[in-house]
PDB file of C-alpha atoms in Angstrom:
ATOM      1  CA  UNK A  40       0.000   0.000   0.000  1.00 43.00           C
ATOM      2  CA  UNK A  41       1.484   3.351  -1.030  1.00 49.00           C
ATOM      3  CA  UNK A  42       2.246   6.132   1.412  1.00 58.00           C
ATOM      4  CA  UNK A  43      -0.316   8.927   1.695  1.00 64.00           C
ATOM      5  CA  UNK A  44       0.885  12.097  -0.010  1.00 72.00           C
ATOM      6  CA  UNK A  45       1.941  14.881   2.319  1.00 79.00           C
ATOM      7  CA  UNK A  46      -0.382  17.871   2.376  1.00 81.00           C
ATOM      8  CA  UNK A  47      -0.473  21.309   3.962  1.00 88.00           C
ATOM      9  CA  UNK A  48      -2.537  21.184   7.107  1.00 89.00           C
ATOM     10  CA  UNK A  49      -3.312  24.895   7.228  1.00 89.00           C
ATOM     11  CA  UNK A  50      -4.906  24.734   3.755  1.00 91.00           C
ATOM     12  CA  UNK A  51      -7.009  21.775   4.833  1.00 92.00           C
ATOM     13  CA  UNK A  52      -8.109  23.626   7.968  1.00 91.00           C
ATOM     14  CA  UNK A  53      -9.037  26.685   5.932  1.00 91.00           C
ATOM     15  CA  UNK A  54     -10.874  24.447   3.505  1.00 93.00           C
ATOM     16  CA  UNK A  55     -13.400  23.613   6.225  1.00 94.00           C
ATOM     17  CA  UNK A  56     -14.544  27.250   6.062  1.00 94.00           C
ATOM     18  CA  UNK A  57     -15.094  27.011   2.305  1.00 94.00           C
ATOM     19  CA  UNK A  58     -16.968  23.736   2.745  1.00 93.00           C
ATOM     20  CA  UNK A  59     -19.197  25.279   5.419  1.00 92.00           C
ATOM     21  CA  UNK A  60     -19.967  28.255   3.171  1.00 91.00           C
ATOM     22  CA  UNK A  61     -20.746  25.954   0.261  1.00 87.00           C
ATOM     23  CA  UNK A  62     -23.086  23.839   2.406  1.00 86.00           C
ATOM     24  CA  UNK A  63     -24.944  26.920   3.561  1.00 83.00           C
ATOM     25  CA  UNK A  64     -25.411  28.391   0.106  1.00 77.00           C
ATOM     26  CA  UNK A  65     -26.067  31.761   1.769  1.00 85.00           C
ATOM     27  CA  UNK A  66     -23.866  34.619   3.030  1.00 91.00           C
ATOM     28  CA  UNK A  67     -22.769  34.010   6.641  1.00 93.00           C
ATOM     29  CA  UNK A  68     -21.513  36.024   9.594  1.00 95.00           C
ATOM     30  CA  UNK A  69     -18.031  35.200  10.913  1.00 95.00           C
ATOM     31  CA  UNK A  70     -19.311  33.625  14.127  1.00 95.00           C
ATOM     32  CA  UNK A  71     -21.748  31.352  12.265  1.00 95.00           C
ATOM     33  CA  UNK A  72     -19.246  30.372   9.617  1.00 95.00           C
ATOM     34  CA  UNK A  73     -16.589  29.577  12.205  1.00 95.00           C
ATOM     35  CA  UNK A  74     -19.041  27.519  14.246  1.00 95.00           C
ATOM     36  CA  UNK A  75     -20.088  25.473  11.220  1.00 93.00           C
ATOM     37  CA  UNK A  76     -16.418  24.843  10.393  1.00 94.00           C
ATOM     38  CA  UNK A  77     -15.597  23.865  13.992  1.00 95.00           C
ATOM     39  CA  UNK A  78     -13.138  26.714  14.465  1.00 95.00           C
ATOM     40  CA  UNK A  79     -12.870  29.598  16.961  1.00 95.00           C
ATOM     41  CA  UNK A  80     -13.736  32.918  15.245  1.00 95.00           C
ATOM     42  CA  UNK A  81     -10.263  34.297  16.051  1.00 95.00           C
ATOM     43  CA  UNK A  82      -8.671  31.374  14.202  1.00 95.00           C
ATOM     44  CA  UNK A  83     -11.099  31.496  11.291  1.00 95.00           C
ATOM     45  CA  UNK A  84     -10.672  35.213  10.583  1.00 95.00           C
ATOM     46  CA  UNK A  85      -7.079  35.132   9.176  1.00 95.00           C
ATOM     47  CA  UNK A  86      -8.104  32.395   6.746  1.00 95.00           C
ATOM     48  CA  UNK A  87     -11.036  34.502   5.572  1.00 95.00           C
ATOM     49  CA  UNK A  88      -8.754  37.489   5.029  1.00 95.00           C
ATOM     50  CA  UNK A  89      -6.426  35.416   2.825  1.00 95.00           C
ATOM     51  CA  UNK A  90      -9.316  33.810   0.926  1.00 95.00           C
ATOM     52  CA  UNK A  91     -10.732  37.302   0.305  1.00 94.00           C
ATOM     53  CA  UNK A  92      -7.429  38.511  -1.115  1.00 95.00           C
ATOM     54  CA  UNK A  93      -7.360  35.770  -3.761  1.00 94.00           C
ATOM     55  CA  UNK A  94     -11.060  35.974  -4.559  1.00 93.00           C
ATOM     56  CA  UNK A  95     -12.277  32.683  -3.107  1.00 94.00           C
ATOM     57  CA  UNK A  96     -14.663  34.565  -0.854  1.00 93.00           C
ATOM     58  CA  UNK A  97     -15.788  38.152  -0.420  1.00 93.00           C
ATOM     59  CA  UNK A  98     -17.251  40.151   2.439  1.00 94.00           C
ATOM     60  CA  UNK A  99     -20.237  42.443   2.092  1.00 92.00           C
ATOM     61  CA  UNK A 100     -19.131  45.858   3.341  1.00 91.00           C
ATOM     62  CA  UNK A 101     -22.617  46.655   4.665  1.00 92.00           C
ATOM     63  CA  UNK A 102     -23.655  43.434   6.393  1.00 93.00           C
ATOM     64  CA  UNK A 103     -20.226  41.992   7.146  1.00 94.00           C
ATOM     65  CA  UNK A 104     -21.350  38.610   5.840  1.00 95.00           C
ATOM     66  CA  UNK A 105     -19.039  36.358   3.850  1.00 95.00           C
ATOM     67  CA  UNK A 106     -20.030  34.699   0.580  1.00 92.00           C
ATOM     68  CA  UNK A 107     -18.489  32.882  -2.361  1.00 88.00           C
ATOM     69  CA  UNK A 108     -16.106  35.121  -4.298  1.00 89.00           C
ATOM     70  CA  UNK A 109     -15.451  35.621  -8.012  1.00 87.00           C
ATOM     71  CA  UNK A 110     -12.590  33.105  -8.234  1.00 89.00           C
ATOM     72  CA  UNK A 111     -14.704  30.385  -6.631  1.00 86.00           C
ATOM     73  CA  UNK A 112     -17.544  31.142  -9.043  1.00 78.00           C
ATOM     74  CA  UNK A 113     -15.161  31.036 -12.011  1.00 77.00           C
ATOM     75  CA  UNK A 114     -13.728  27.690 -10.897  1.00 80.00           C
ATOM     76  CA  UNK A 115     -17.237  26.312 -10.476  1.00 73.00           C
ATOM     77  CA  UNK A 116     -18.278  27.402 -13.963  1.00 62.00           C
ATOM     78  CA  UNK A 117     -15.131  25.874 -15.482  1.00 67.00           C
ATOM     79  CA  UNK A 118     -15.987  22.600 -13.758  1.00 63.00           C
ATOM     80  CA  UNK A 119     -19.547  22.727 -15.094  1.00 54.00           C
ATOM     81  CA  UNK A 120     -18.348  23.388 -18.639  1.00 56.00           C
ATOM     82  CA  UNK A 121     -15.962  20.433 -18.487  1.00 58.00           C
ATOM     83  CA  UNK A 122     -18.645  17.984 -17.405  1.00 59.00           C
ATOM     84  CA  UNK A 123     -19.778  15.613 -20.119  1.00 83.00           C
ATOM     85  CA  UNK A 124     -23.517  15.092 -19.994  1.00 88.00           C
ATOM     86  CA  UNK A 125     -23.222  11.756 -21.795  1.00 88.00           C
ATOM     87  CA  UNK A 126     -20.472  10.513 -19.477  1.00 89.00           C
ATOM     88  CA  UNK A 127     -22.528  11.380 -16.419  1.00 91.00           C
ATOM     89  CA  UNK A 128     -25.761   9.989 -17.837  1.00 93.00           C
ATOM     90  CA  UNK A 129     -24.421   6.652 -19.124  1.00 92.00           C
ATOM     91  CA  UNK A 130     -24.266   4.782 -15.788  1.00 94.00           C
ATOM     92  CA  UNK A 131     -27.578   6.342 -14.774  1.00 95.00           C
ATOM     93  CA  UNK A 132     -29.442   4.970 -17.782  1.00 95.00           C
ATOM     94  CA  UNK A 133     -27.798   1.569 -17.333  1.00 94.00           C
ATOM     95  CA  UNK A 134     -29.197   1.450 -13.801  1.00 95.00           C
ATOM     96  CA  UNK A 135     -32.579   2.698 -15.016  1.00 96.00           C
ATOM     97  CA  UNK A 136     -32.765   0.062 -17.752  1.00 94.00           C
ATOM     98  CA  UNK A 137     -31.990  -2.639 -15.206  1.00 92.00           C
ATOM     99  CA  UNK A 138     -34.631  -1.345 -12.817  1.00 93.00           C
ATOM    100  CA  UNK A 139     -37.474  -1.060 -15.335  1.00 94.00           C
ATOM    101  CA  UNK A 140     -36.301  -3.861 -17.685  1.00 92.00           C
ATOM    102  CA  UNK A 141     -37.036  -1.806 -20.788  1.00 93.00           C
ATOM    103  CA  UNK A 142     -34.732  -0.343 -23.409  1.00 93.00           C
ATOM    104  CA  UNK A 143     -33.332   3.082 -22.518  1.00 95.00           C
ATOM    105  CA  UNK A 144     -31.496   5.414 -24.899  1.00 94.00           C
ATOM    106  CA  UNK A 145     -29.582   8.677 -24.724  1.00 94.00           C
ATOM    107  CA  UNK A 146     -29.873  11.201 -27.536  1.00 93.00           C
ATOM    108  CA  UNK A 147     -28.110  14.506 -28.126  1.00 91.00           C
ATOM    109  CA  UNK A 148     -28.913  17.294 -30.558  1.00 90.00           C
ATOM    110  CA  UNK A 149     -26.541  16.594 -33.416  1.00 84.00           C
ATOM    111  CA  UNK A 150     -25.901  18.172 -36.799  1.00 76.00           C
ATOM    112  CA  UNK A 151     -28.850  16.359 -38.321  1.00 78.00           C
ATOM    113  CA  UNK A 152     -31.207  16.433 -35.333  1.00 87.00           C
ATOM    114  CA  UNK A 153     -31.846  14.149 -32.319  1.00 91.00           C
ATOM    115  CA  UNK A 154     -29.077  11.538 -32.479  1.00 89.00           C
ATOM    116  CA  UNK A 155     -28.909   8.370 -30.382  1.00 90.00           C
ATOM    117  CA  UNK A 156     -25.501   8.042 -28.684  1.00 89.00           C
ATOM    118  CA  UNK A 157     -26.180   5.276 -26.122  1.00 90.00           C
ATOM    119  CA  UNK A 158     -28.615   2.382 -25.997  1.00 91.00           C
ATOM    120  CA  UNK A 159     -29.199   0.032 -23.060  1.00 92.00           C
ATOM    121  CA  UNK A 160     -31.022  -3.180 -23.995  1.00 87.00           C
ATOM    122  CA  UNK A 161     -33.535  -4.939 -21.703  1.00 83.00           C
ATOM    123  CA  UNK A 162     -33.154  -8.551 -20.609  1.00 77.00           C
ATOM    124  CA  UNK A 163     -35.862  -9.647 -23.036  1.00 72.00           C
ATOM    125  CA  UNK A 164     -35.917  -9.264 -26.809  1.00 67.00           C
ATOM    126  CA  UNK A 165     -37.905  -6.312 -28.139  1.00 65.00           C
ATOM    127  CA  UNK A 166     -38.259  -5.153 -31.731  1.00 65.00           C
ATOM    128  CA  UNK A 167     -37.203  -1.498 -31.772  1.00 68.00           C
ATOM    129  CA  UNK A 168     -35.872   0.187 -34.890  1.00 66.00           C
ATOM    130  CA  UNK A 169     -33.143   2.134 -33.112  1.00 75.00           C
ATOM    131  CA  UNK A 170     -29.401   1.890 -32.800  1.00 81.00           C
ATOM    132  CA  UNK A 171     -26.505   4.136 -31.852  1.00 83.00           C
ATOM    133  CA  UNK A 172     -26.263   6.768 -34.574  1.00 81.00           C
ATOM    134  CA  UNK A 173     -29.982   6.726 -35.411  1.00 86.00           C
ATOM    135  CA  UNK A 174     -31.504  10.138 -36.229  1.00 86.00           C
ATOM    136  CA  UNK A 175     -34.934  10.465 -34.629  1.00 90.00           C
ATOM    137  CA  UNK A 176     -37.867  12.329 -36.167  1.00 89.00           C
ATOM    138  CA  UNK A 177     -38.583  15.584 -34.355  1.00 90.00           C
ATOM    139  CA  UNK A 178     -42.374  15.589 -34.034  1.00 90.00           C
ATOM    140  CA  UNK A 179     -43.082  11.932 -34.727  1.00 88.00           C
ATOM    141  CA  UNK A 180     -41.120  10.348 -31.859  1.00 92.00           C
ATOM    142  CA  UNK A 181     -41.066  10.849 -28.088  1.00 95.00           C
ATOM    143  CA  UNK A 182     -37.325  11.577 -28.251  1.00 95.00           C
ATOM    144  CA  UNK A 183     -37.817  14.283 -30.860  1.00 94.00           C
ATOM    145  CA  UNK A 184     -40.750  15.871 -29.073  1.00 95.00           C
ATOM    146  CA  UNK A 185     -38.754  16.160 -25.841  1.00 96.00           C
ATOM    147  CA  UNK A 186     -36.177  18.183 -27.770  1.00 96.00           C
ATOM    148  CA  UNK A 187     -38.741  20.207 -29.720  1.00 94.00           C
ATOM    149  CA  UNK A 188     -40.551  21.298 -26.563  1.00 95.00           C
ATOM    150  CA  UNK A 189     -37.456  22.955 -25.114  1.00 95.00           C
ATOM    151  CA  UNK A 190     -35.319  24.007 -28.076  1.00 94.00           C
ATOM    152  CA  UNK A 191     -35.638  27.550 -29.503  1.00 92.00           C
ATOM    153  CA  UNK A 192     -38.527  27.639 -32.018  1.00 89.00           C
ATOM    154  CA  UNK A 193     -36.187  28.777 -34.806  1.00 89.00           C
ATOM    155  CA  UNK A 194     -34.035  25.676 -34.267  1.00 90.00           C
ATOM    156  CA  UNK A 195     -37.085  23.437 -34.461  1.00 89.00           C
ATOM    157  CA  UNK A 196     -38.398  25.156 -37.582  1.00 85.00           C
ATOM    158  CA  UNK A 197     -35.016  24.986 -39.316  1.00 86.00           C
ATOM    159  CA  UNK A 198     -34.807  21.229 -38.645  1.00 85.00           C
ATOM    160  CA  UNK A 199     -38.314  20.647 -39.966  1.00 84.00           C
ATOM    161  CA  UNK A 200     -37.763  22.821 -43.022  1.00 80.00           C
ATOM    162  CA  UNK A 201     -34.622  20.791 -43.746  1.00 76.00           C
ATOM    163  CA  UNK A 202     -36.813  17.683 -44.030  1.00 77.00           C
ATOM    164  CA  UNK A 203     -36.095  15.973 -40.704  1.00 78.00           C
ATOM    165  CA  UNK A 204     -39.697  14.752 -40.399  1.00 78.00           C
ATOM    166  CA  UNK A 205     -42.192  13.356 -42.842  1.00 60.00           C
ATOM    167  CA  UNK A 206     -45.406  15.307 -43.051  1.00 45.00           C
ATOM    168  CA  UNK A 207     -47.436  14.235 -40.046  1.00 47.00           C
ATOM    169  CA  UNK A 208     -48.901  15.205 -36.656  1.00 47.00           C
ATOM    170  CA  UNK A 209     -50.313  18.369 -38.160  1.00 45.00           C
ATOM    171  CA  UNK A 210     -46.979  19.590 -39.510  1.00 45.00           C
ATOM    172  CA  UNK A 211     -47.255  22.273 -42.151  1.00 47.00           C
ATOM    173  CA  UNK A 212     -43.933  23.735 -43.366  1.00 49.00           C
ATOM    174  CA  UNK A 213     -45.491  27.197 -43.566  1.00 44.00           C
ATOM    175  CA  UNK A 214     -46.753  27.180 -39.969  1.00 45.00           C
ATOM    176  CA  UNK A 215     -44.704  24.671 -37.948  1.00 53.00           C
ATOM    177  CA  UNK A 216     -44.021  24.559 -35.132  1.00 58.00           C
ATOM    178  CA  UNK A 217     -46.927  26.967 -34.506  1.00 63.00           C
ATOM    179  CA  UNK A 218     -49.828  24.881 -35.804  1.00 75.00           C
ATOM    180  CA  UNK A 219     -52.480  24.312 -33.092  1.00 81.00           C
ATOM    181  CA  UNK A 220     -51.871  20.569 -32.975  1.00 84.00           C
ATOM    182  CA  UNK A 221     -48.104  20.921 -32.636  1.00 85.00           C
ATOM    183  CA  UNK A 222     -48.446  23.749 -30.111  1.00 87.00           C
ATOM    184  CA  UNK A 223     -50.789  21.658 -27.960  1.00 90.00           C
ATOM    185  CA  UNK A 224     -48.542  18.609 -28.180  1.00 90.00           C
ATOM    186  CA  UNK A 225     -45.408  20.482 -27.106  1.00 92.00           C
ATOM    187  CA  UNK A 226     -47.287  22.305 -24.317  1.00 94.00           C
ATOM    188  CA  UNK A 227     -48.255  18.893 -22.921  1.00 95.00           C
ATOM    189  CA  UNK A 228     -44.598  17.829 -22.942  1.00 96.00           C
ATOM    190  CA  UNK A 229     -43.624  20.925 -20.952  1.00 96.00           C
ATOM    191  CA  UNK A 230     -46.486  20.451 -18.493  1.00 96.00           C
ATOM    192  CA  UNK A 231     -45.719  16.767 -17.872  1.00 95.00           C
ATOM    193  CA  UNK A 232     -41.944  17.022 -18.023  1.00 95.00           C
ATOM    194  CA  UNK A 233     -42.091  14.083 -20.450  1.00 96.00           C
ATOM    195  CA  UNK A 234     -42.914  13.327 -24.060  1.00 97.00           C
ATOM    196  CA  UNK A 235     -45.038  10.252 -24.682  1.00 95.00           C
ATOM    197  CA  UNK A 236     -45.608   7.949 -27.641  1.00 93.00           C
ATOM    198  CA  UNK A 237     -48.305   5.292 -27.354  1.00 91.00           C
ATOM    199  CA  UNK A 238     -48.085   2.800 -30.210  1.00 84.00           C
ATOM    200  CA  UNK A 239     -46.880   5.538 -32.546  1.00 79.00           C
ATOM    201  CA  UNK A 240     -44.776   5.626 -34.673  1.00 75.00           C
ATOM    202  CA  UNK A 241     -44.165   1.927 -33.865  1.00 79.00           C
ATOM    203  CA  UNK A 242     -47.394  -0.071 -33.361  1.00 84.00           C
ATOM    204  CA  UNK A 243     -47.297  -2.043 -30.130  1.00 86.00           C
ATOM    205  CA  UNK A 244     -44.404  -0.022 -28.663  1.00 89.00           C
ATOM    206  CA  UNK A 245     -44.793   2.725 -26.037  1.00 93.00           C
ATOM    207  CA  UNK A 246     -42.177   5.281 -25.060  1.00 94.00           C
ATOM    208  CA  UNK A 247     -41.479   8.107 -22.641  1.00 97.00           C
ATOM    209  CA  UNK A 248     -38.729  10.685 -23.193  1.00 97.00           C
ATOM    210  CA  UNK A 249     -37.391  13.110 -20.582  1.00 97.00           C
ATOM    211  CA  UNK A 250     -35.177  16.163 -21.214  1.00 97.00           C
ATOM    212  CA  UNK A 251     -31.970  16.731 -19.262  1.00 96.00           C
ATOM    213  CA  UNK A 252     -30.874  20.345 -18.749  1.00 95.00           C
ATOM    214  CA  UNK A 253     -27.405  21.829 -18.274  1.00 91.00           C
ATOM    215  CA  UNK A 254     -26.278  24.625 -15.940  1.00 86.00           C
ATOM    216  CA  UNK A 255     -27.490  27.261 -18.414  1.00 87.00           C
ATOM    217  CA  UNK A 256     -30.973  25.745 -18.626  1.00 91.00           C
ATOM    218  CA  UNK A 257     -30.466  24.363 -22.139  1.00 92.00           C
ATOM    219  CA  UNK A 258     -31.613  20.850 -23.041  1.00 94.00           C
ATOM    220  CA  UNK A 259     -28.381  18.832 -23.081  1.00 93.00           C
ATOM    221  CA  UNK A 260     -29.761  15.416 -23.957  1.00 94.00           C
ATOM    222  CA  UNK A 261     -32.908  13.331 -23.848  1.00 97.00           C
ATOM    223  CA  UNK A 262     -33.416   9.995 -22.076  1.00 97.00           C
ATOM    224  CA  UNK A 263     -35.981   7.704 -23.697  1.00 97.00           C
ATOM    225  CA  UNK A 264     -37.465   4.530 -22.227  1.00 96.00           C
ATOM    226  CA  UNK A 265     -39.402   2.249 -24.578  1.00 93.00           C
ATOM    227  CA  UNK A 266     -41.008  -1.156 -24.517  1.00 91.00           C
ATOM    228  CA  UNK A 267     -43.922  -3.391 -25.557  1.00 90.00           C
ATOM    229  CA  UNK A 268     -47.338  -1.871 -24.894  1.00 88.00           C
ATOM    230  CA  UNK A 269     -48.363  -4.931 -22.897  1.00 89.00           C
ATOM    231  CA  UNK A 270     -45.729  -4.353 -20.207  1.00 91.00           C
ATOM    232  CA  UNK A 271     -44.960  -0.640 -20.610  1.00 93.00           C
ATOM    233  CA  UNK A 272     -47.332   1.463 -18.472  1.00 93.00           C
ATOM    234  CA  UNK A 273     -47.798   4.720 -20.395  1.00 92.00           C
ATOM    235  CA  UNK A 274     -49.722   6.537 -17.648  1.00 94.00           C
ATOM    236  CA  UNK A 275     -48.326   9.989 -16.934  1.00 95.00           C
ATOM    237  CA  UNK A 276     -47.975   9.191 -13.227  1.00 95.00           C
ATOM    238  CA  UNK A 277     -46.990   5.539 -13.591  1.00 96.00           C
ATOM    239  CA  UNK A 278     -43.987   4.268 -11.586  1.00 96.00           C
ATOM    240  CA  UNK A 279     -42.079   4.004 -14.867  1.00 96.00           C
ATOM    241  CA  UNK A 280     -42.806   7.636 -15.791  1.00 96.00           C
ATOM    242  CA  UNK A 281     -41.782   8.842 -12.341  1.00 96.00           C
ATOM    243  CA  UNK A 282     -38.546   6.818 -12.420  1.00 96.00           C
ATOM    244  CA  UNK A 283     -37.640   8.425 -15.734  1.00 97.00           C
ATOM    245  CA  UNK A 284     -38.425  11.920 -14.459  1.00 97.00           C
ATOM    246  CA  UNK A 285     -36.303  11.292 -11.366  1.00 96.00           C
ATOM    247  CA  UNK A 286     -33.388   9.983 -13.435  1.00 96.00           C
ATOM    248  CA  UNK A 287     -33.440  13.032 -15.725  1.00 96.00           C
ATOM    249  CA  UNK A 288     -33.704  15.398 -12.755  1.00 95.00           C
ATOM    250  CA  UNK A 289     -30.733  13.766 -11.017  1.00 95.00           C
ATOM    251  CA  UNK A 290     -28.536  14.123 -14.109  1.00 95.00           C
ATOM    252  CA  UNK A 291     -29.692  17.724 -14.620  1.00 95.00           C
ATOM    253  CA  UNK A 292     -28.715  18.497 -11.034  1.00 93.00           C
ATOM    254  CA  UNK A 293     -25.240  17.025 -11.596  1.00 91.00           C
ATOM    255  CA  UNK A 294     -24.886  19.247 -14.661  1.00 90.00           C
ATOM    256  CA  UNK A 295     -25.608  22.295 -12.523  1.00 87.00           C
ATOM    257  CA  UNK A 296     -29.214  22.897 -13.538  1.00 86.00           C
ATOM    258  CA  UNK A 297     -30.882  25.123 -10.968  1.00 78.00           C
ATOM    259  CA  UNK A 298     -27.631  26.671  -9.752  1.00 65.00           C
ATOM    260  CA  UNK A 299     -27.887  30.452  -9.754  1.00 53.00           C
ATOM    261  CA  UNK A 300     -25.360  31.925 -12.141  1.00 51.00           C
ATOM    262  CA  UNK A 301     -23.480  35.189 -11.379  1.00 46.00           C
ATOM    263  CA  UNK A 302     -24.782  38.320 -13.048  1.00 47.00           C
TER     264      UNK A 302
END
């Protein structure tokens, strides 16, 4: 067993103050911050002075409270930008597929539209016309609808005008995606947090698709669960639907969705 690398104890001690501030998520007075870090205020103060000088924290001149500084925010944003949504999501969808025993895919918005980049197979055989690299229709599949509901309208219209979909579900090149039928369909996706396909476009196959959002609130990828209608409960509040929502929300959280960004 290798020897533990030697560190600098004073940095580790000071780090407890940063950890306490991060846990709080709110500006804190010296006495409260020191207490949460398990340090006497007199010992905590010199650390806070040094952290302020390098921008890890800052002190409000009016209230005297300490909060995360510009350097800490910059480091956090760099970390968020370096995260790979697909890398984070891959083990999550593998676990989801095992739990629900249905096929689960990951799709990203590629050059040609919604593109499948991962596919987890169930334990039983199921006939699904999908593989890694497949381009999914935008309004005719659950995967596509989950993207269409949250992408900028001009992006959706450009994809449709380029011929991504066949004419269907009320799509009219001169009005899409603003036709009443399309508008209603995408509003339902936003309200439910899921897109749903019941025996369409594949007869006998149901699907749910959930969007995953990044730290900027943009849809980063879509998780789709699909399976035979006989065993795939397509109710909006079914255990399967709720598992998929929870999986997407967990990945979104890891990507920083919901974190307040600096002005």
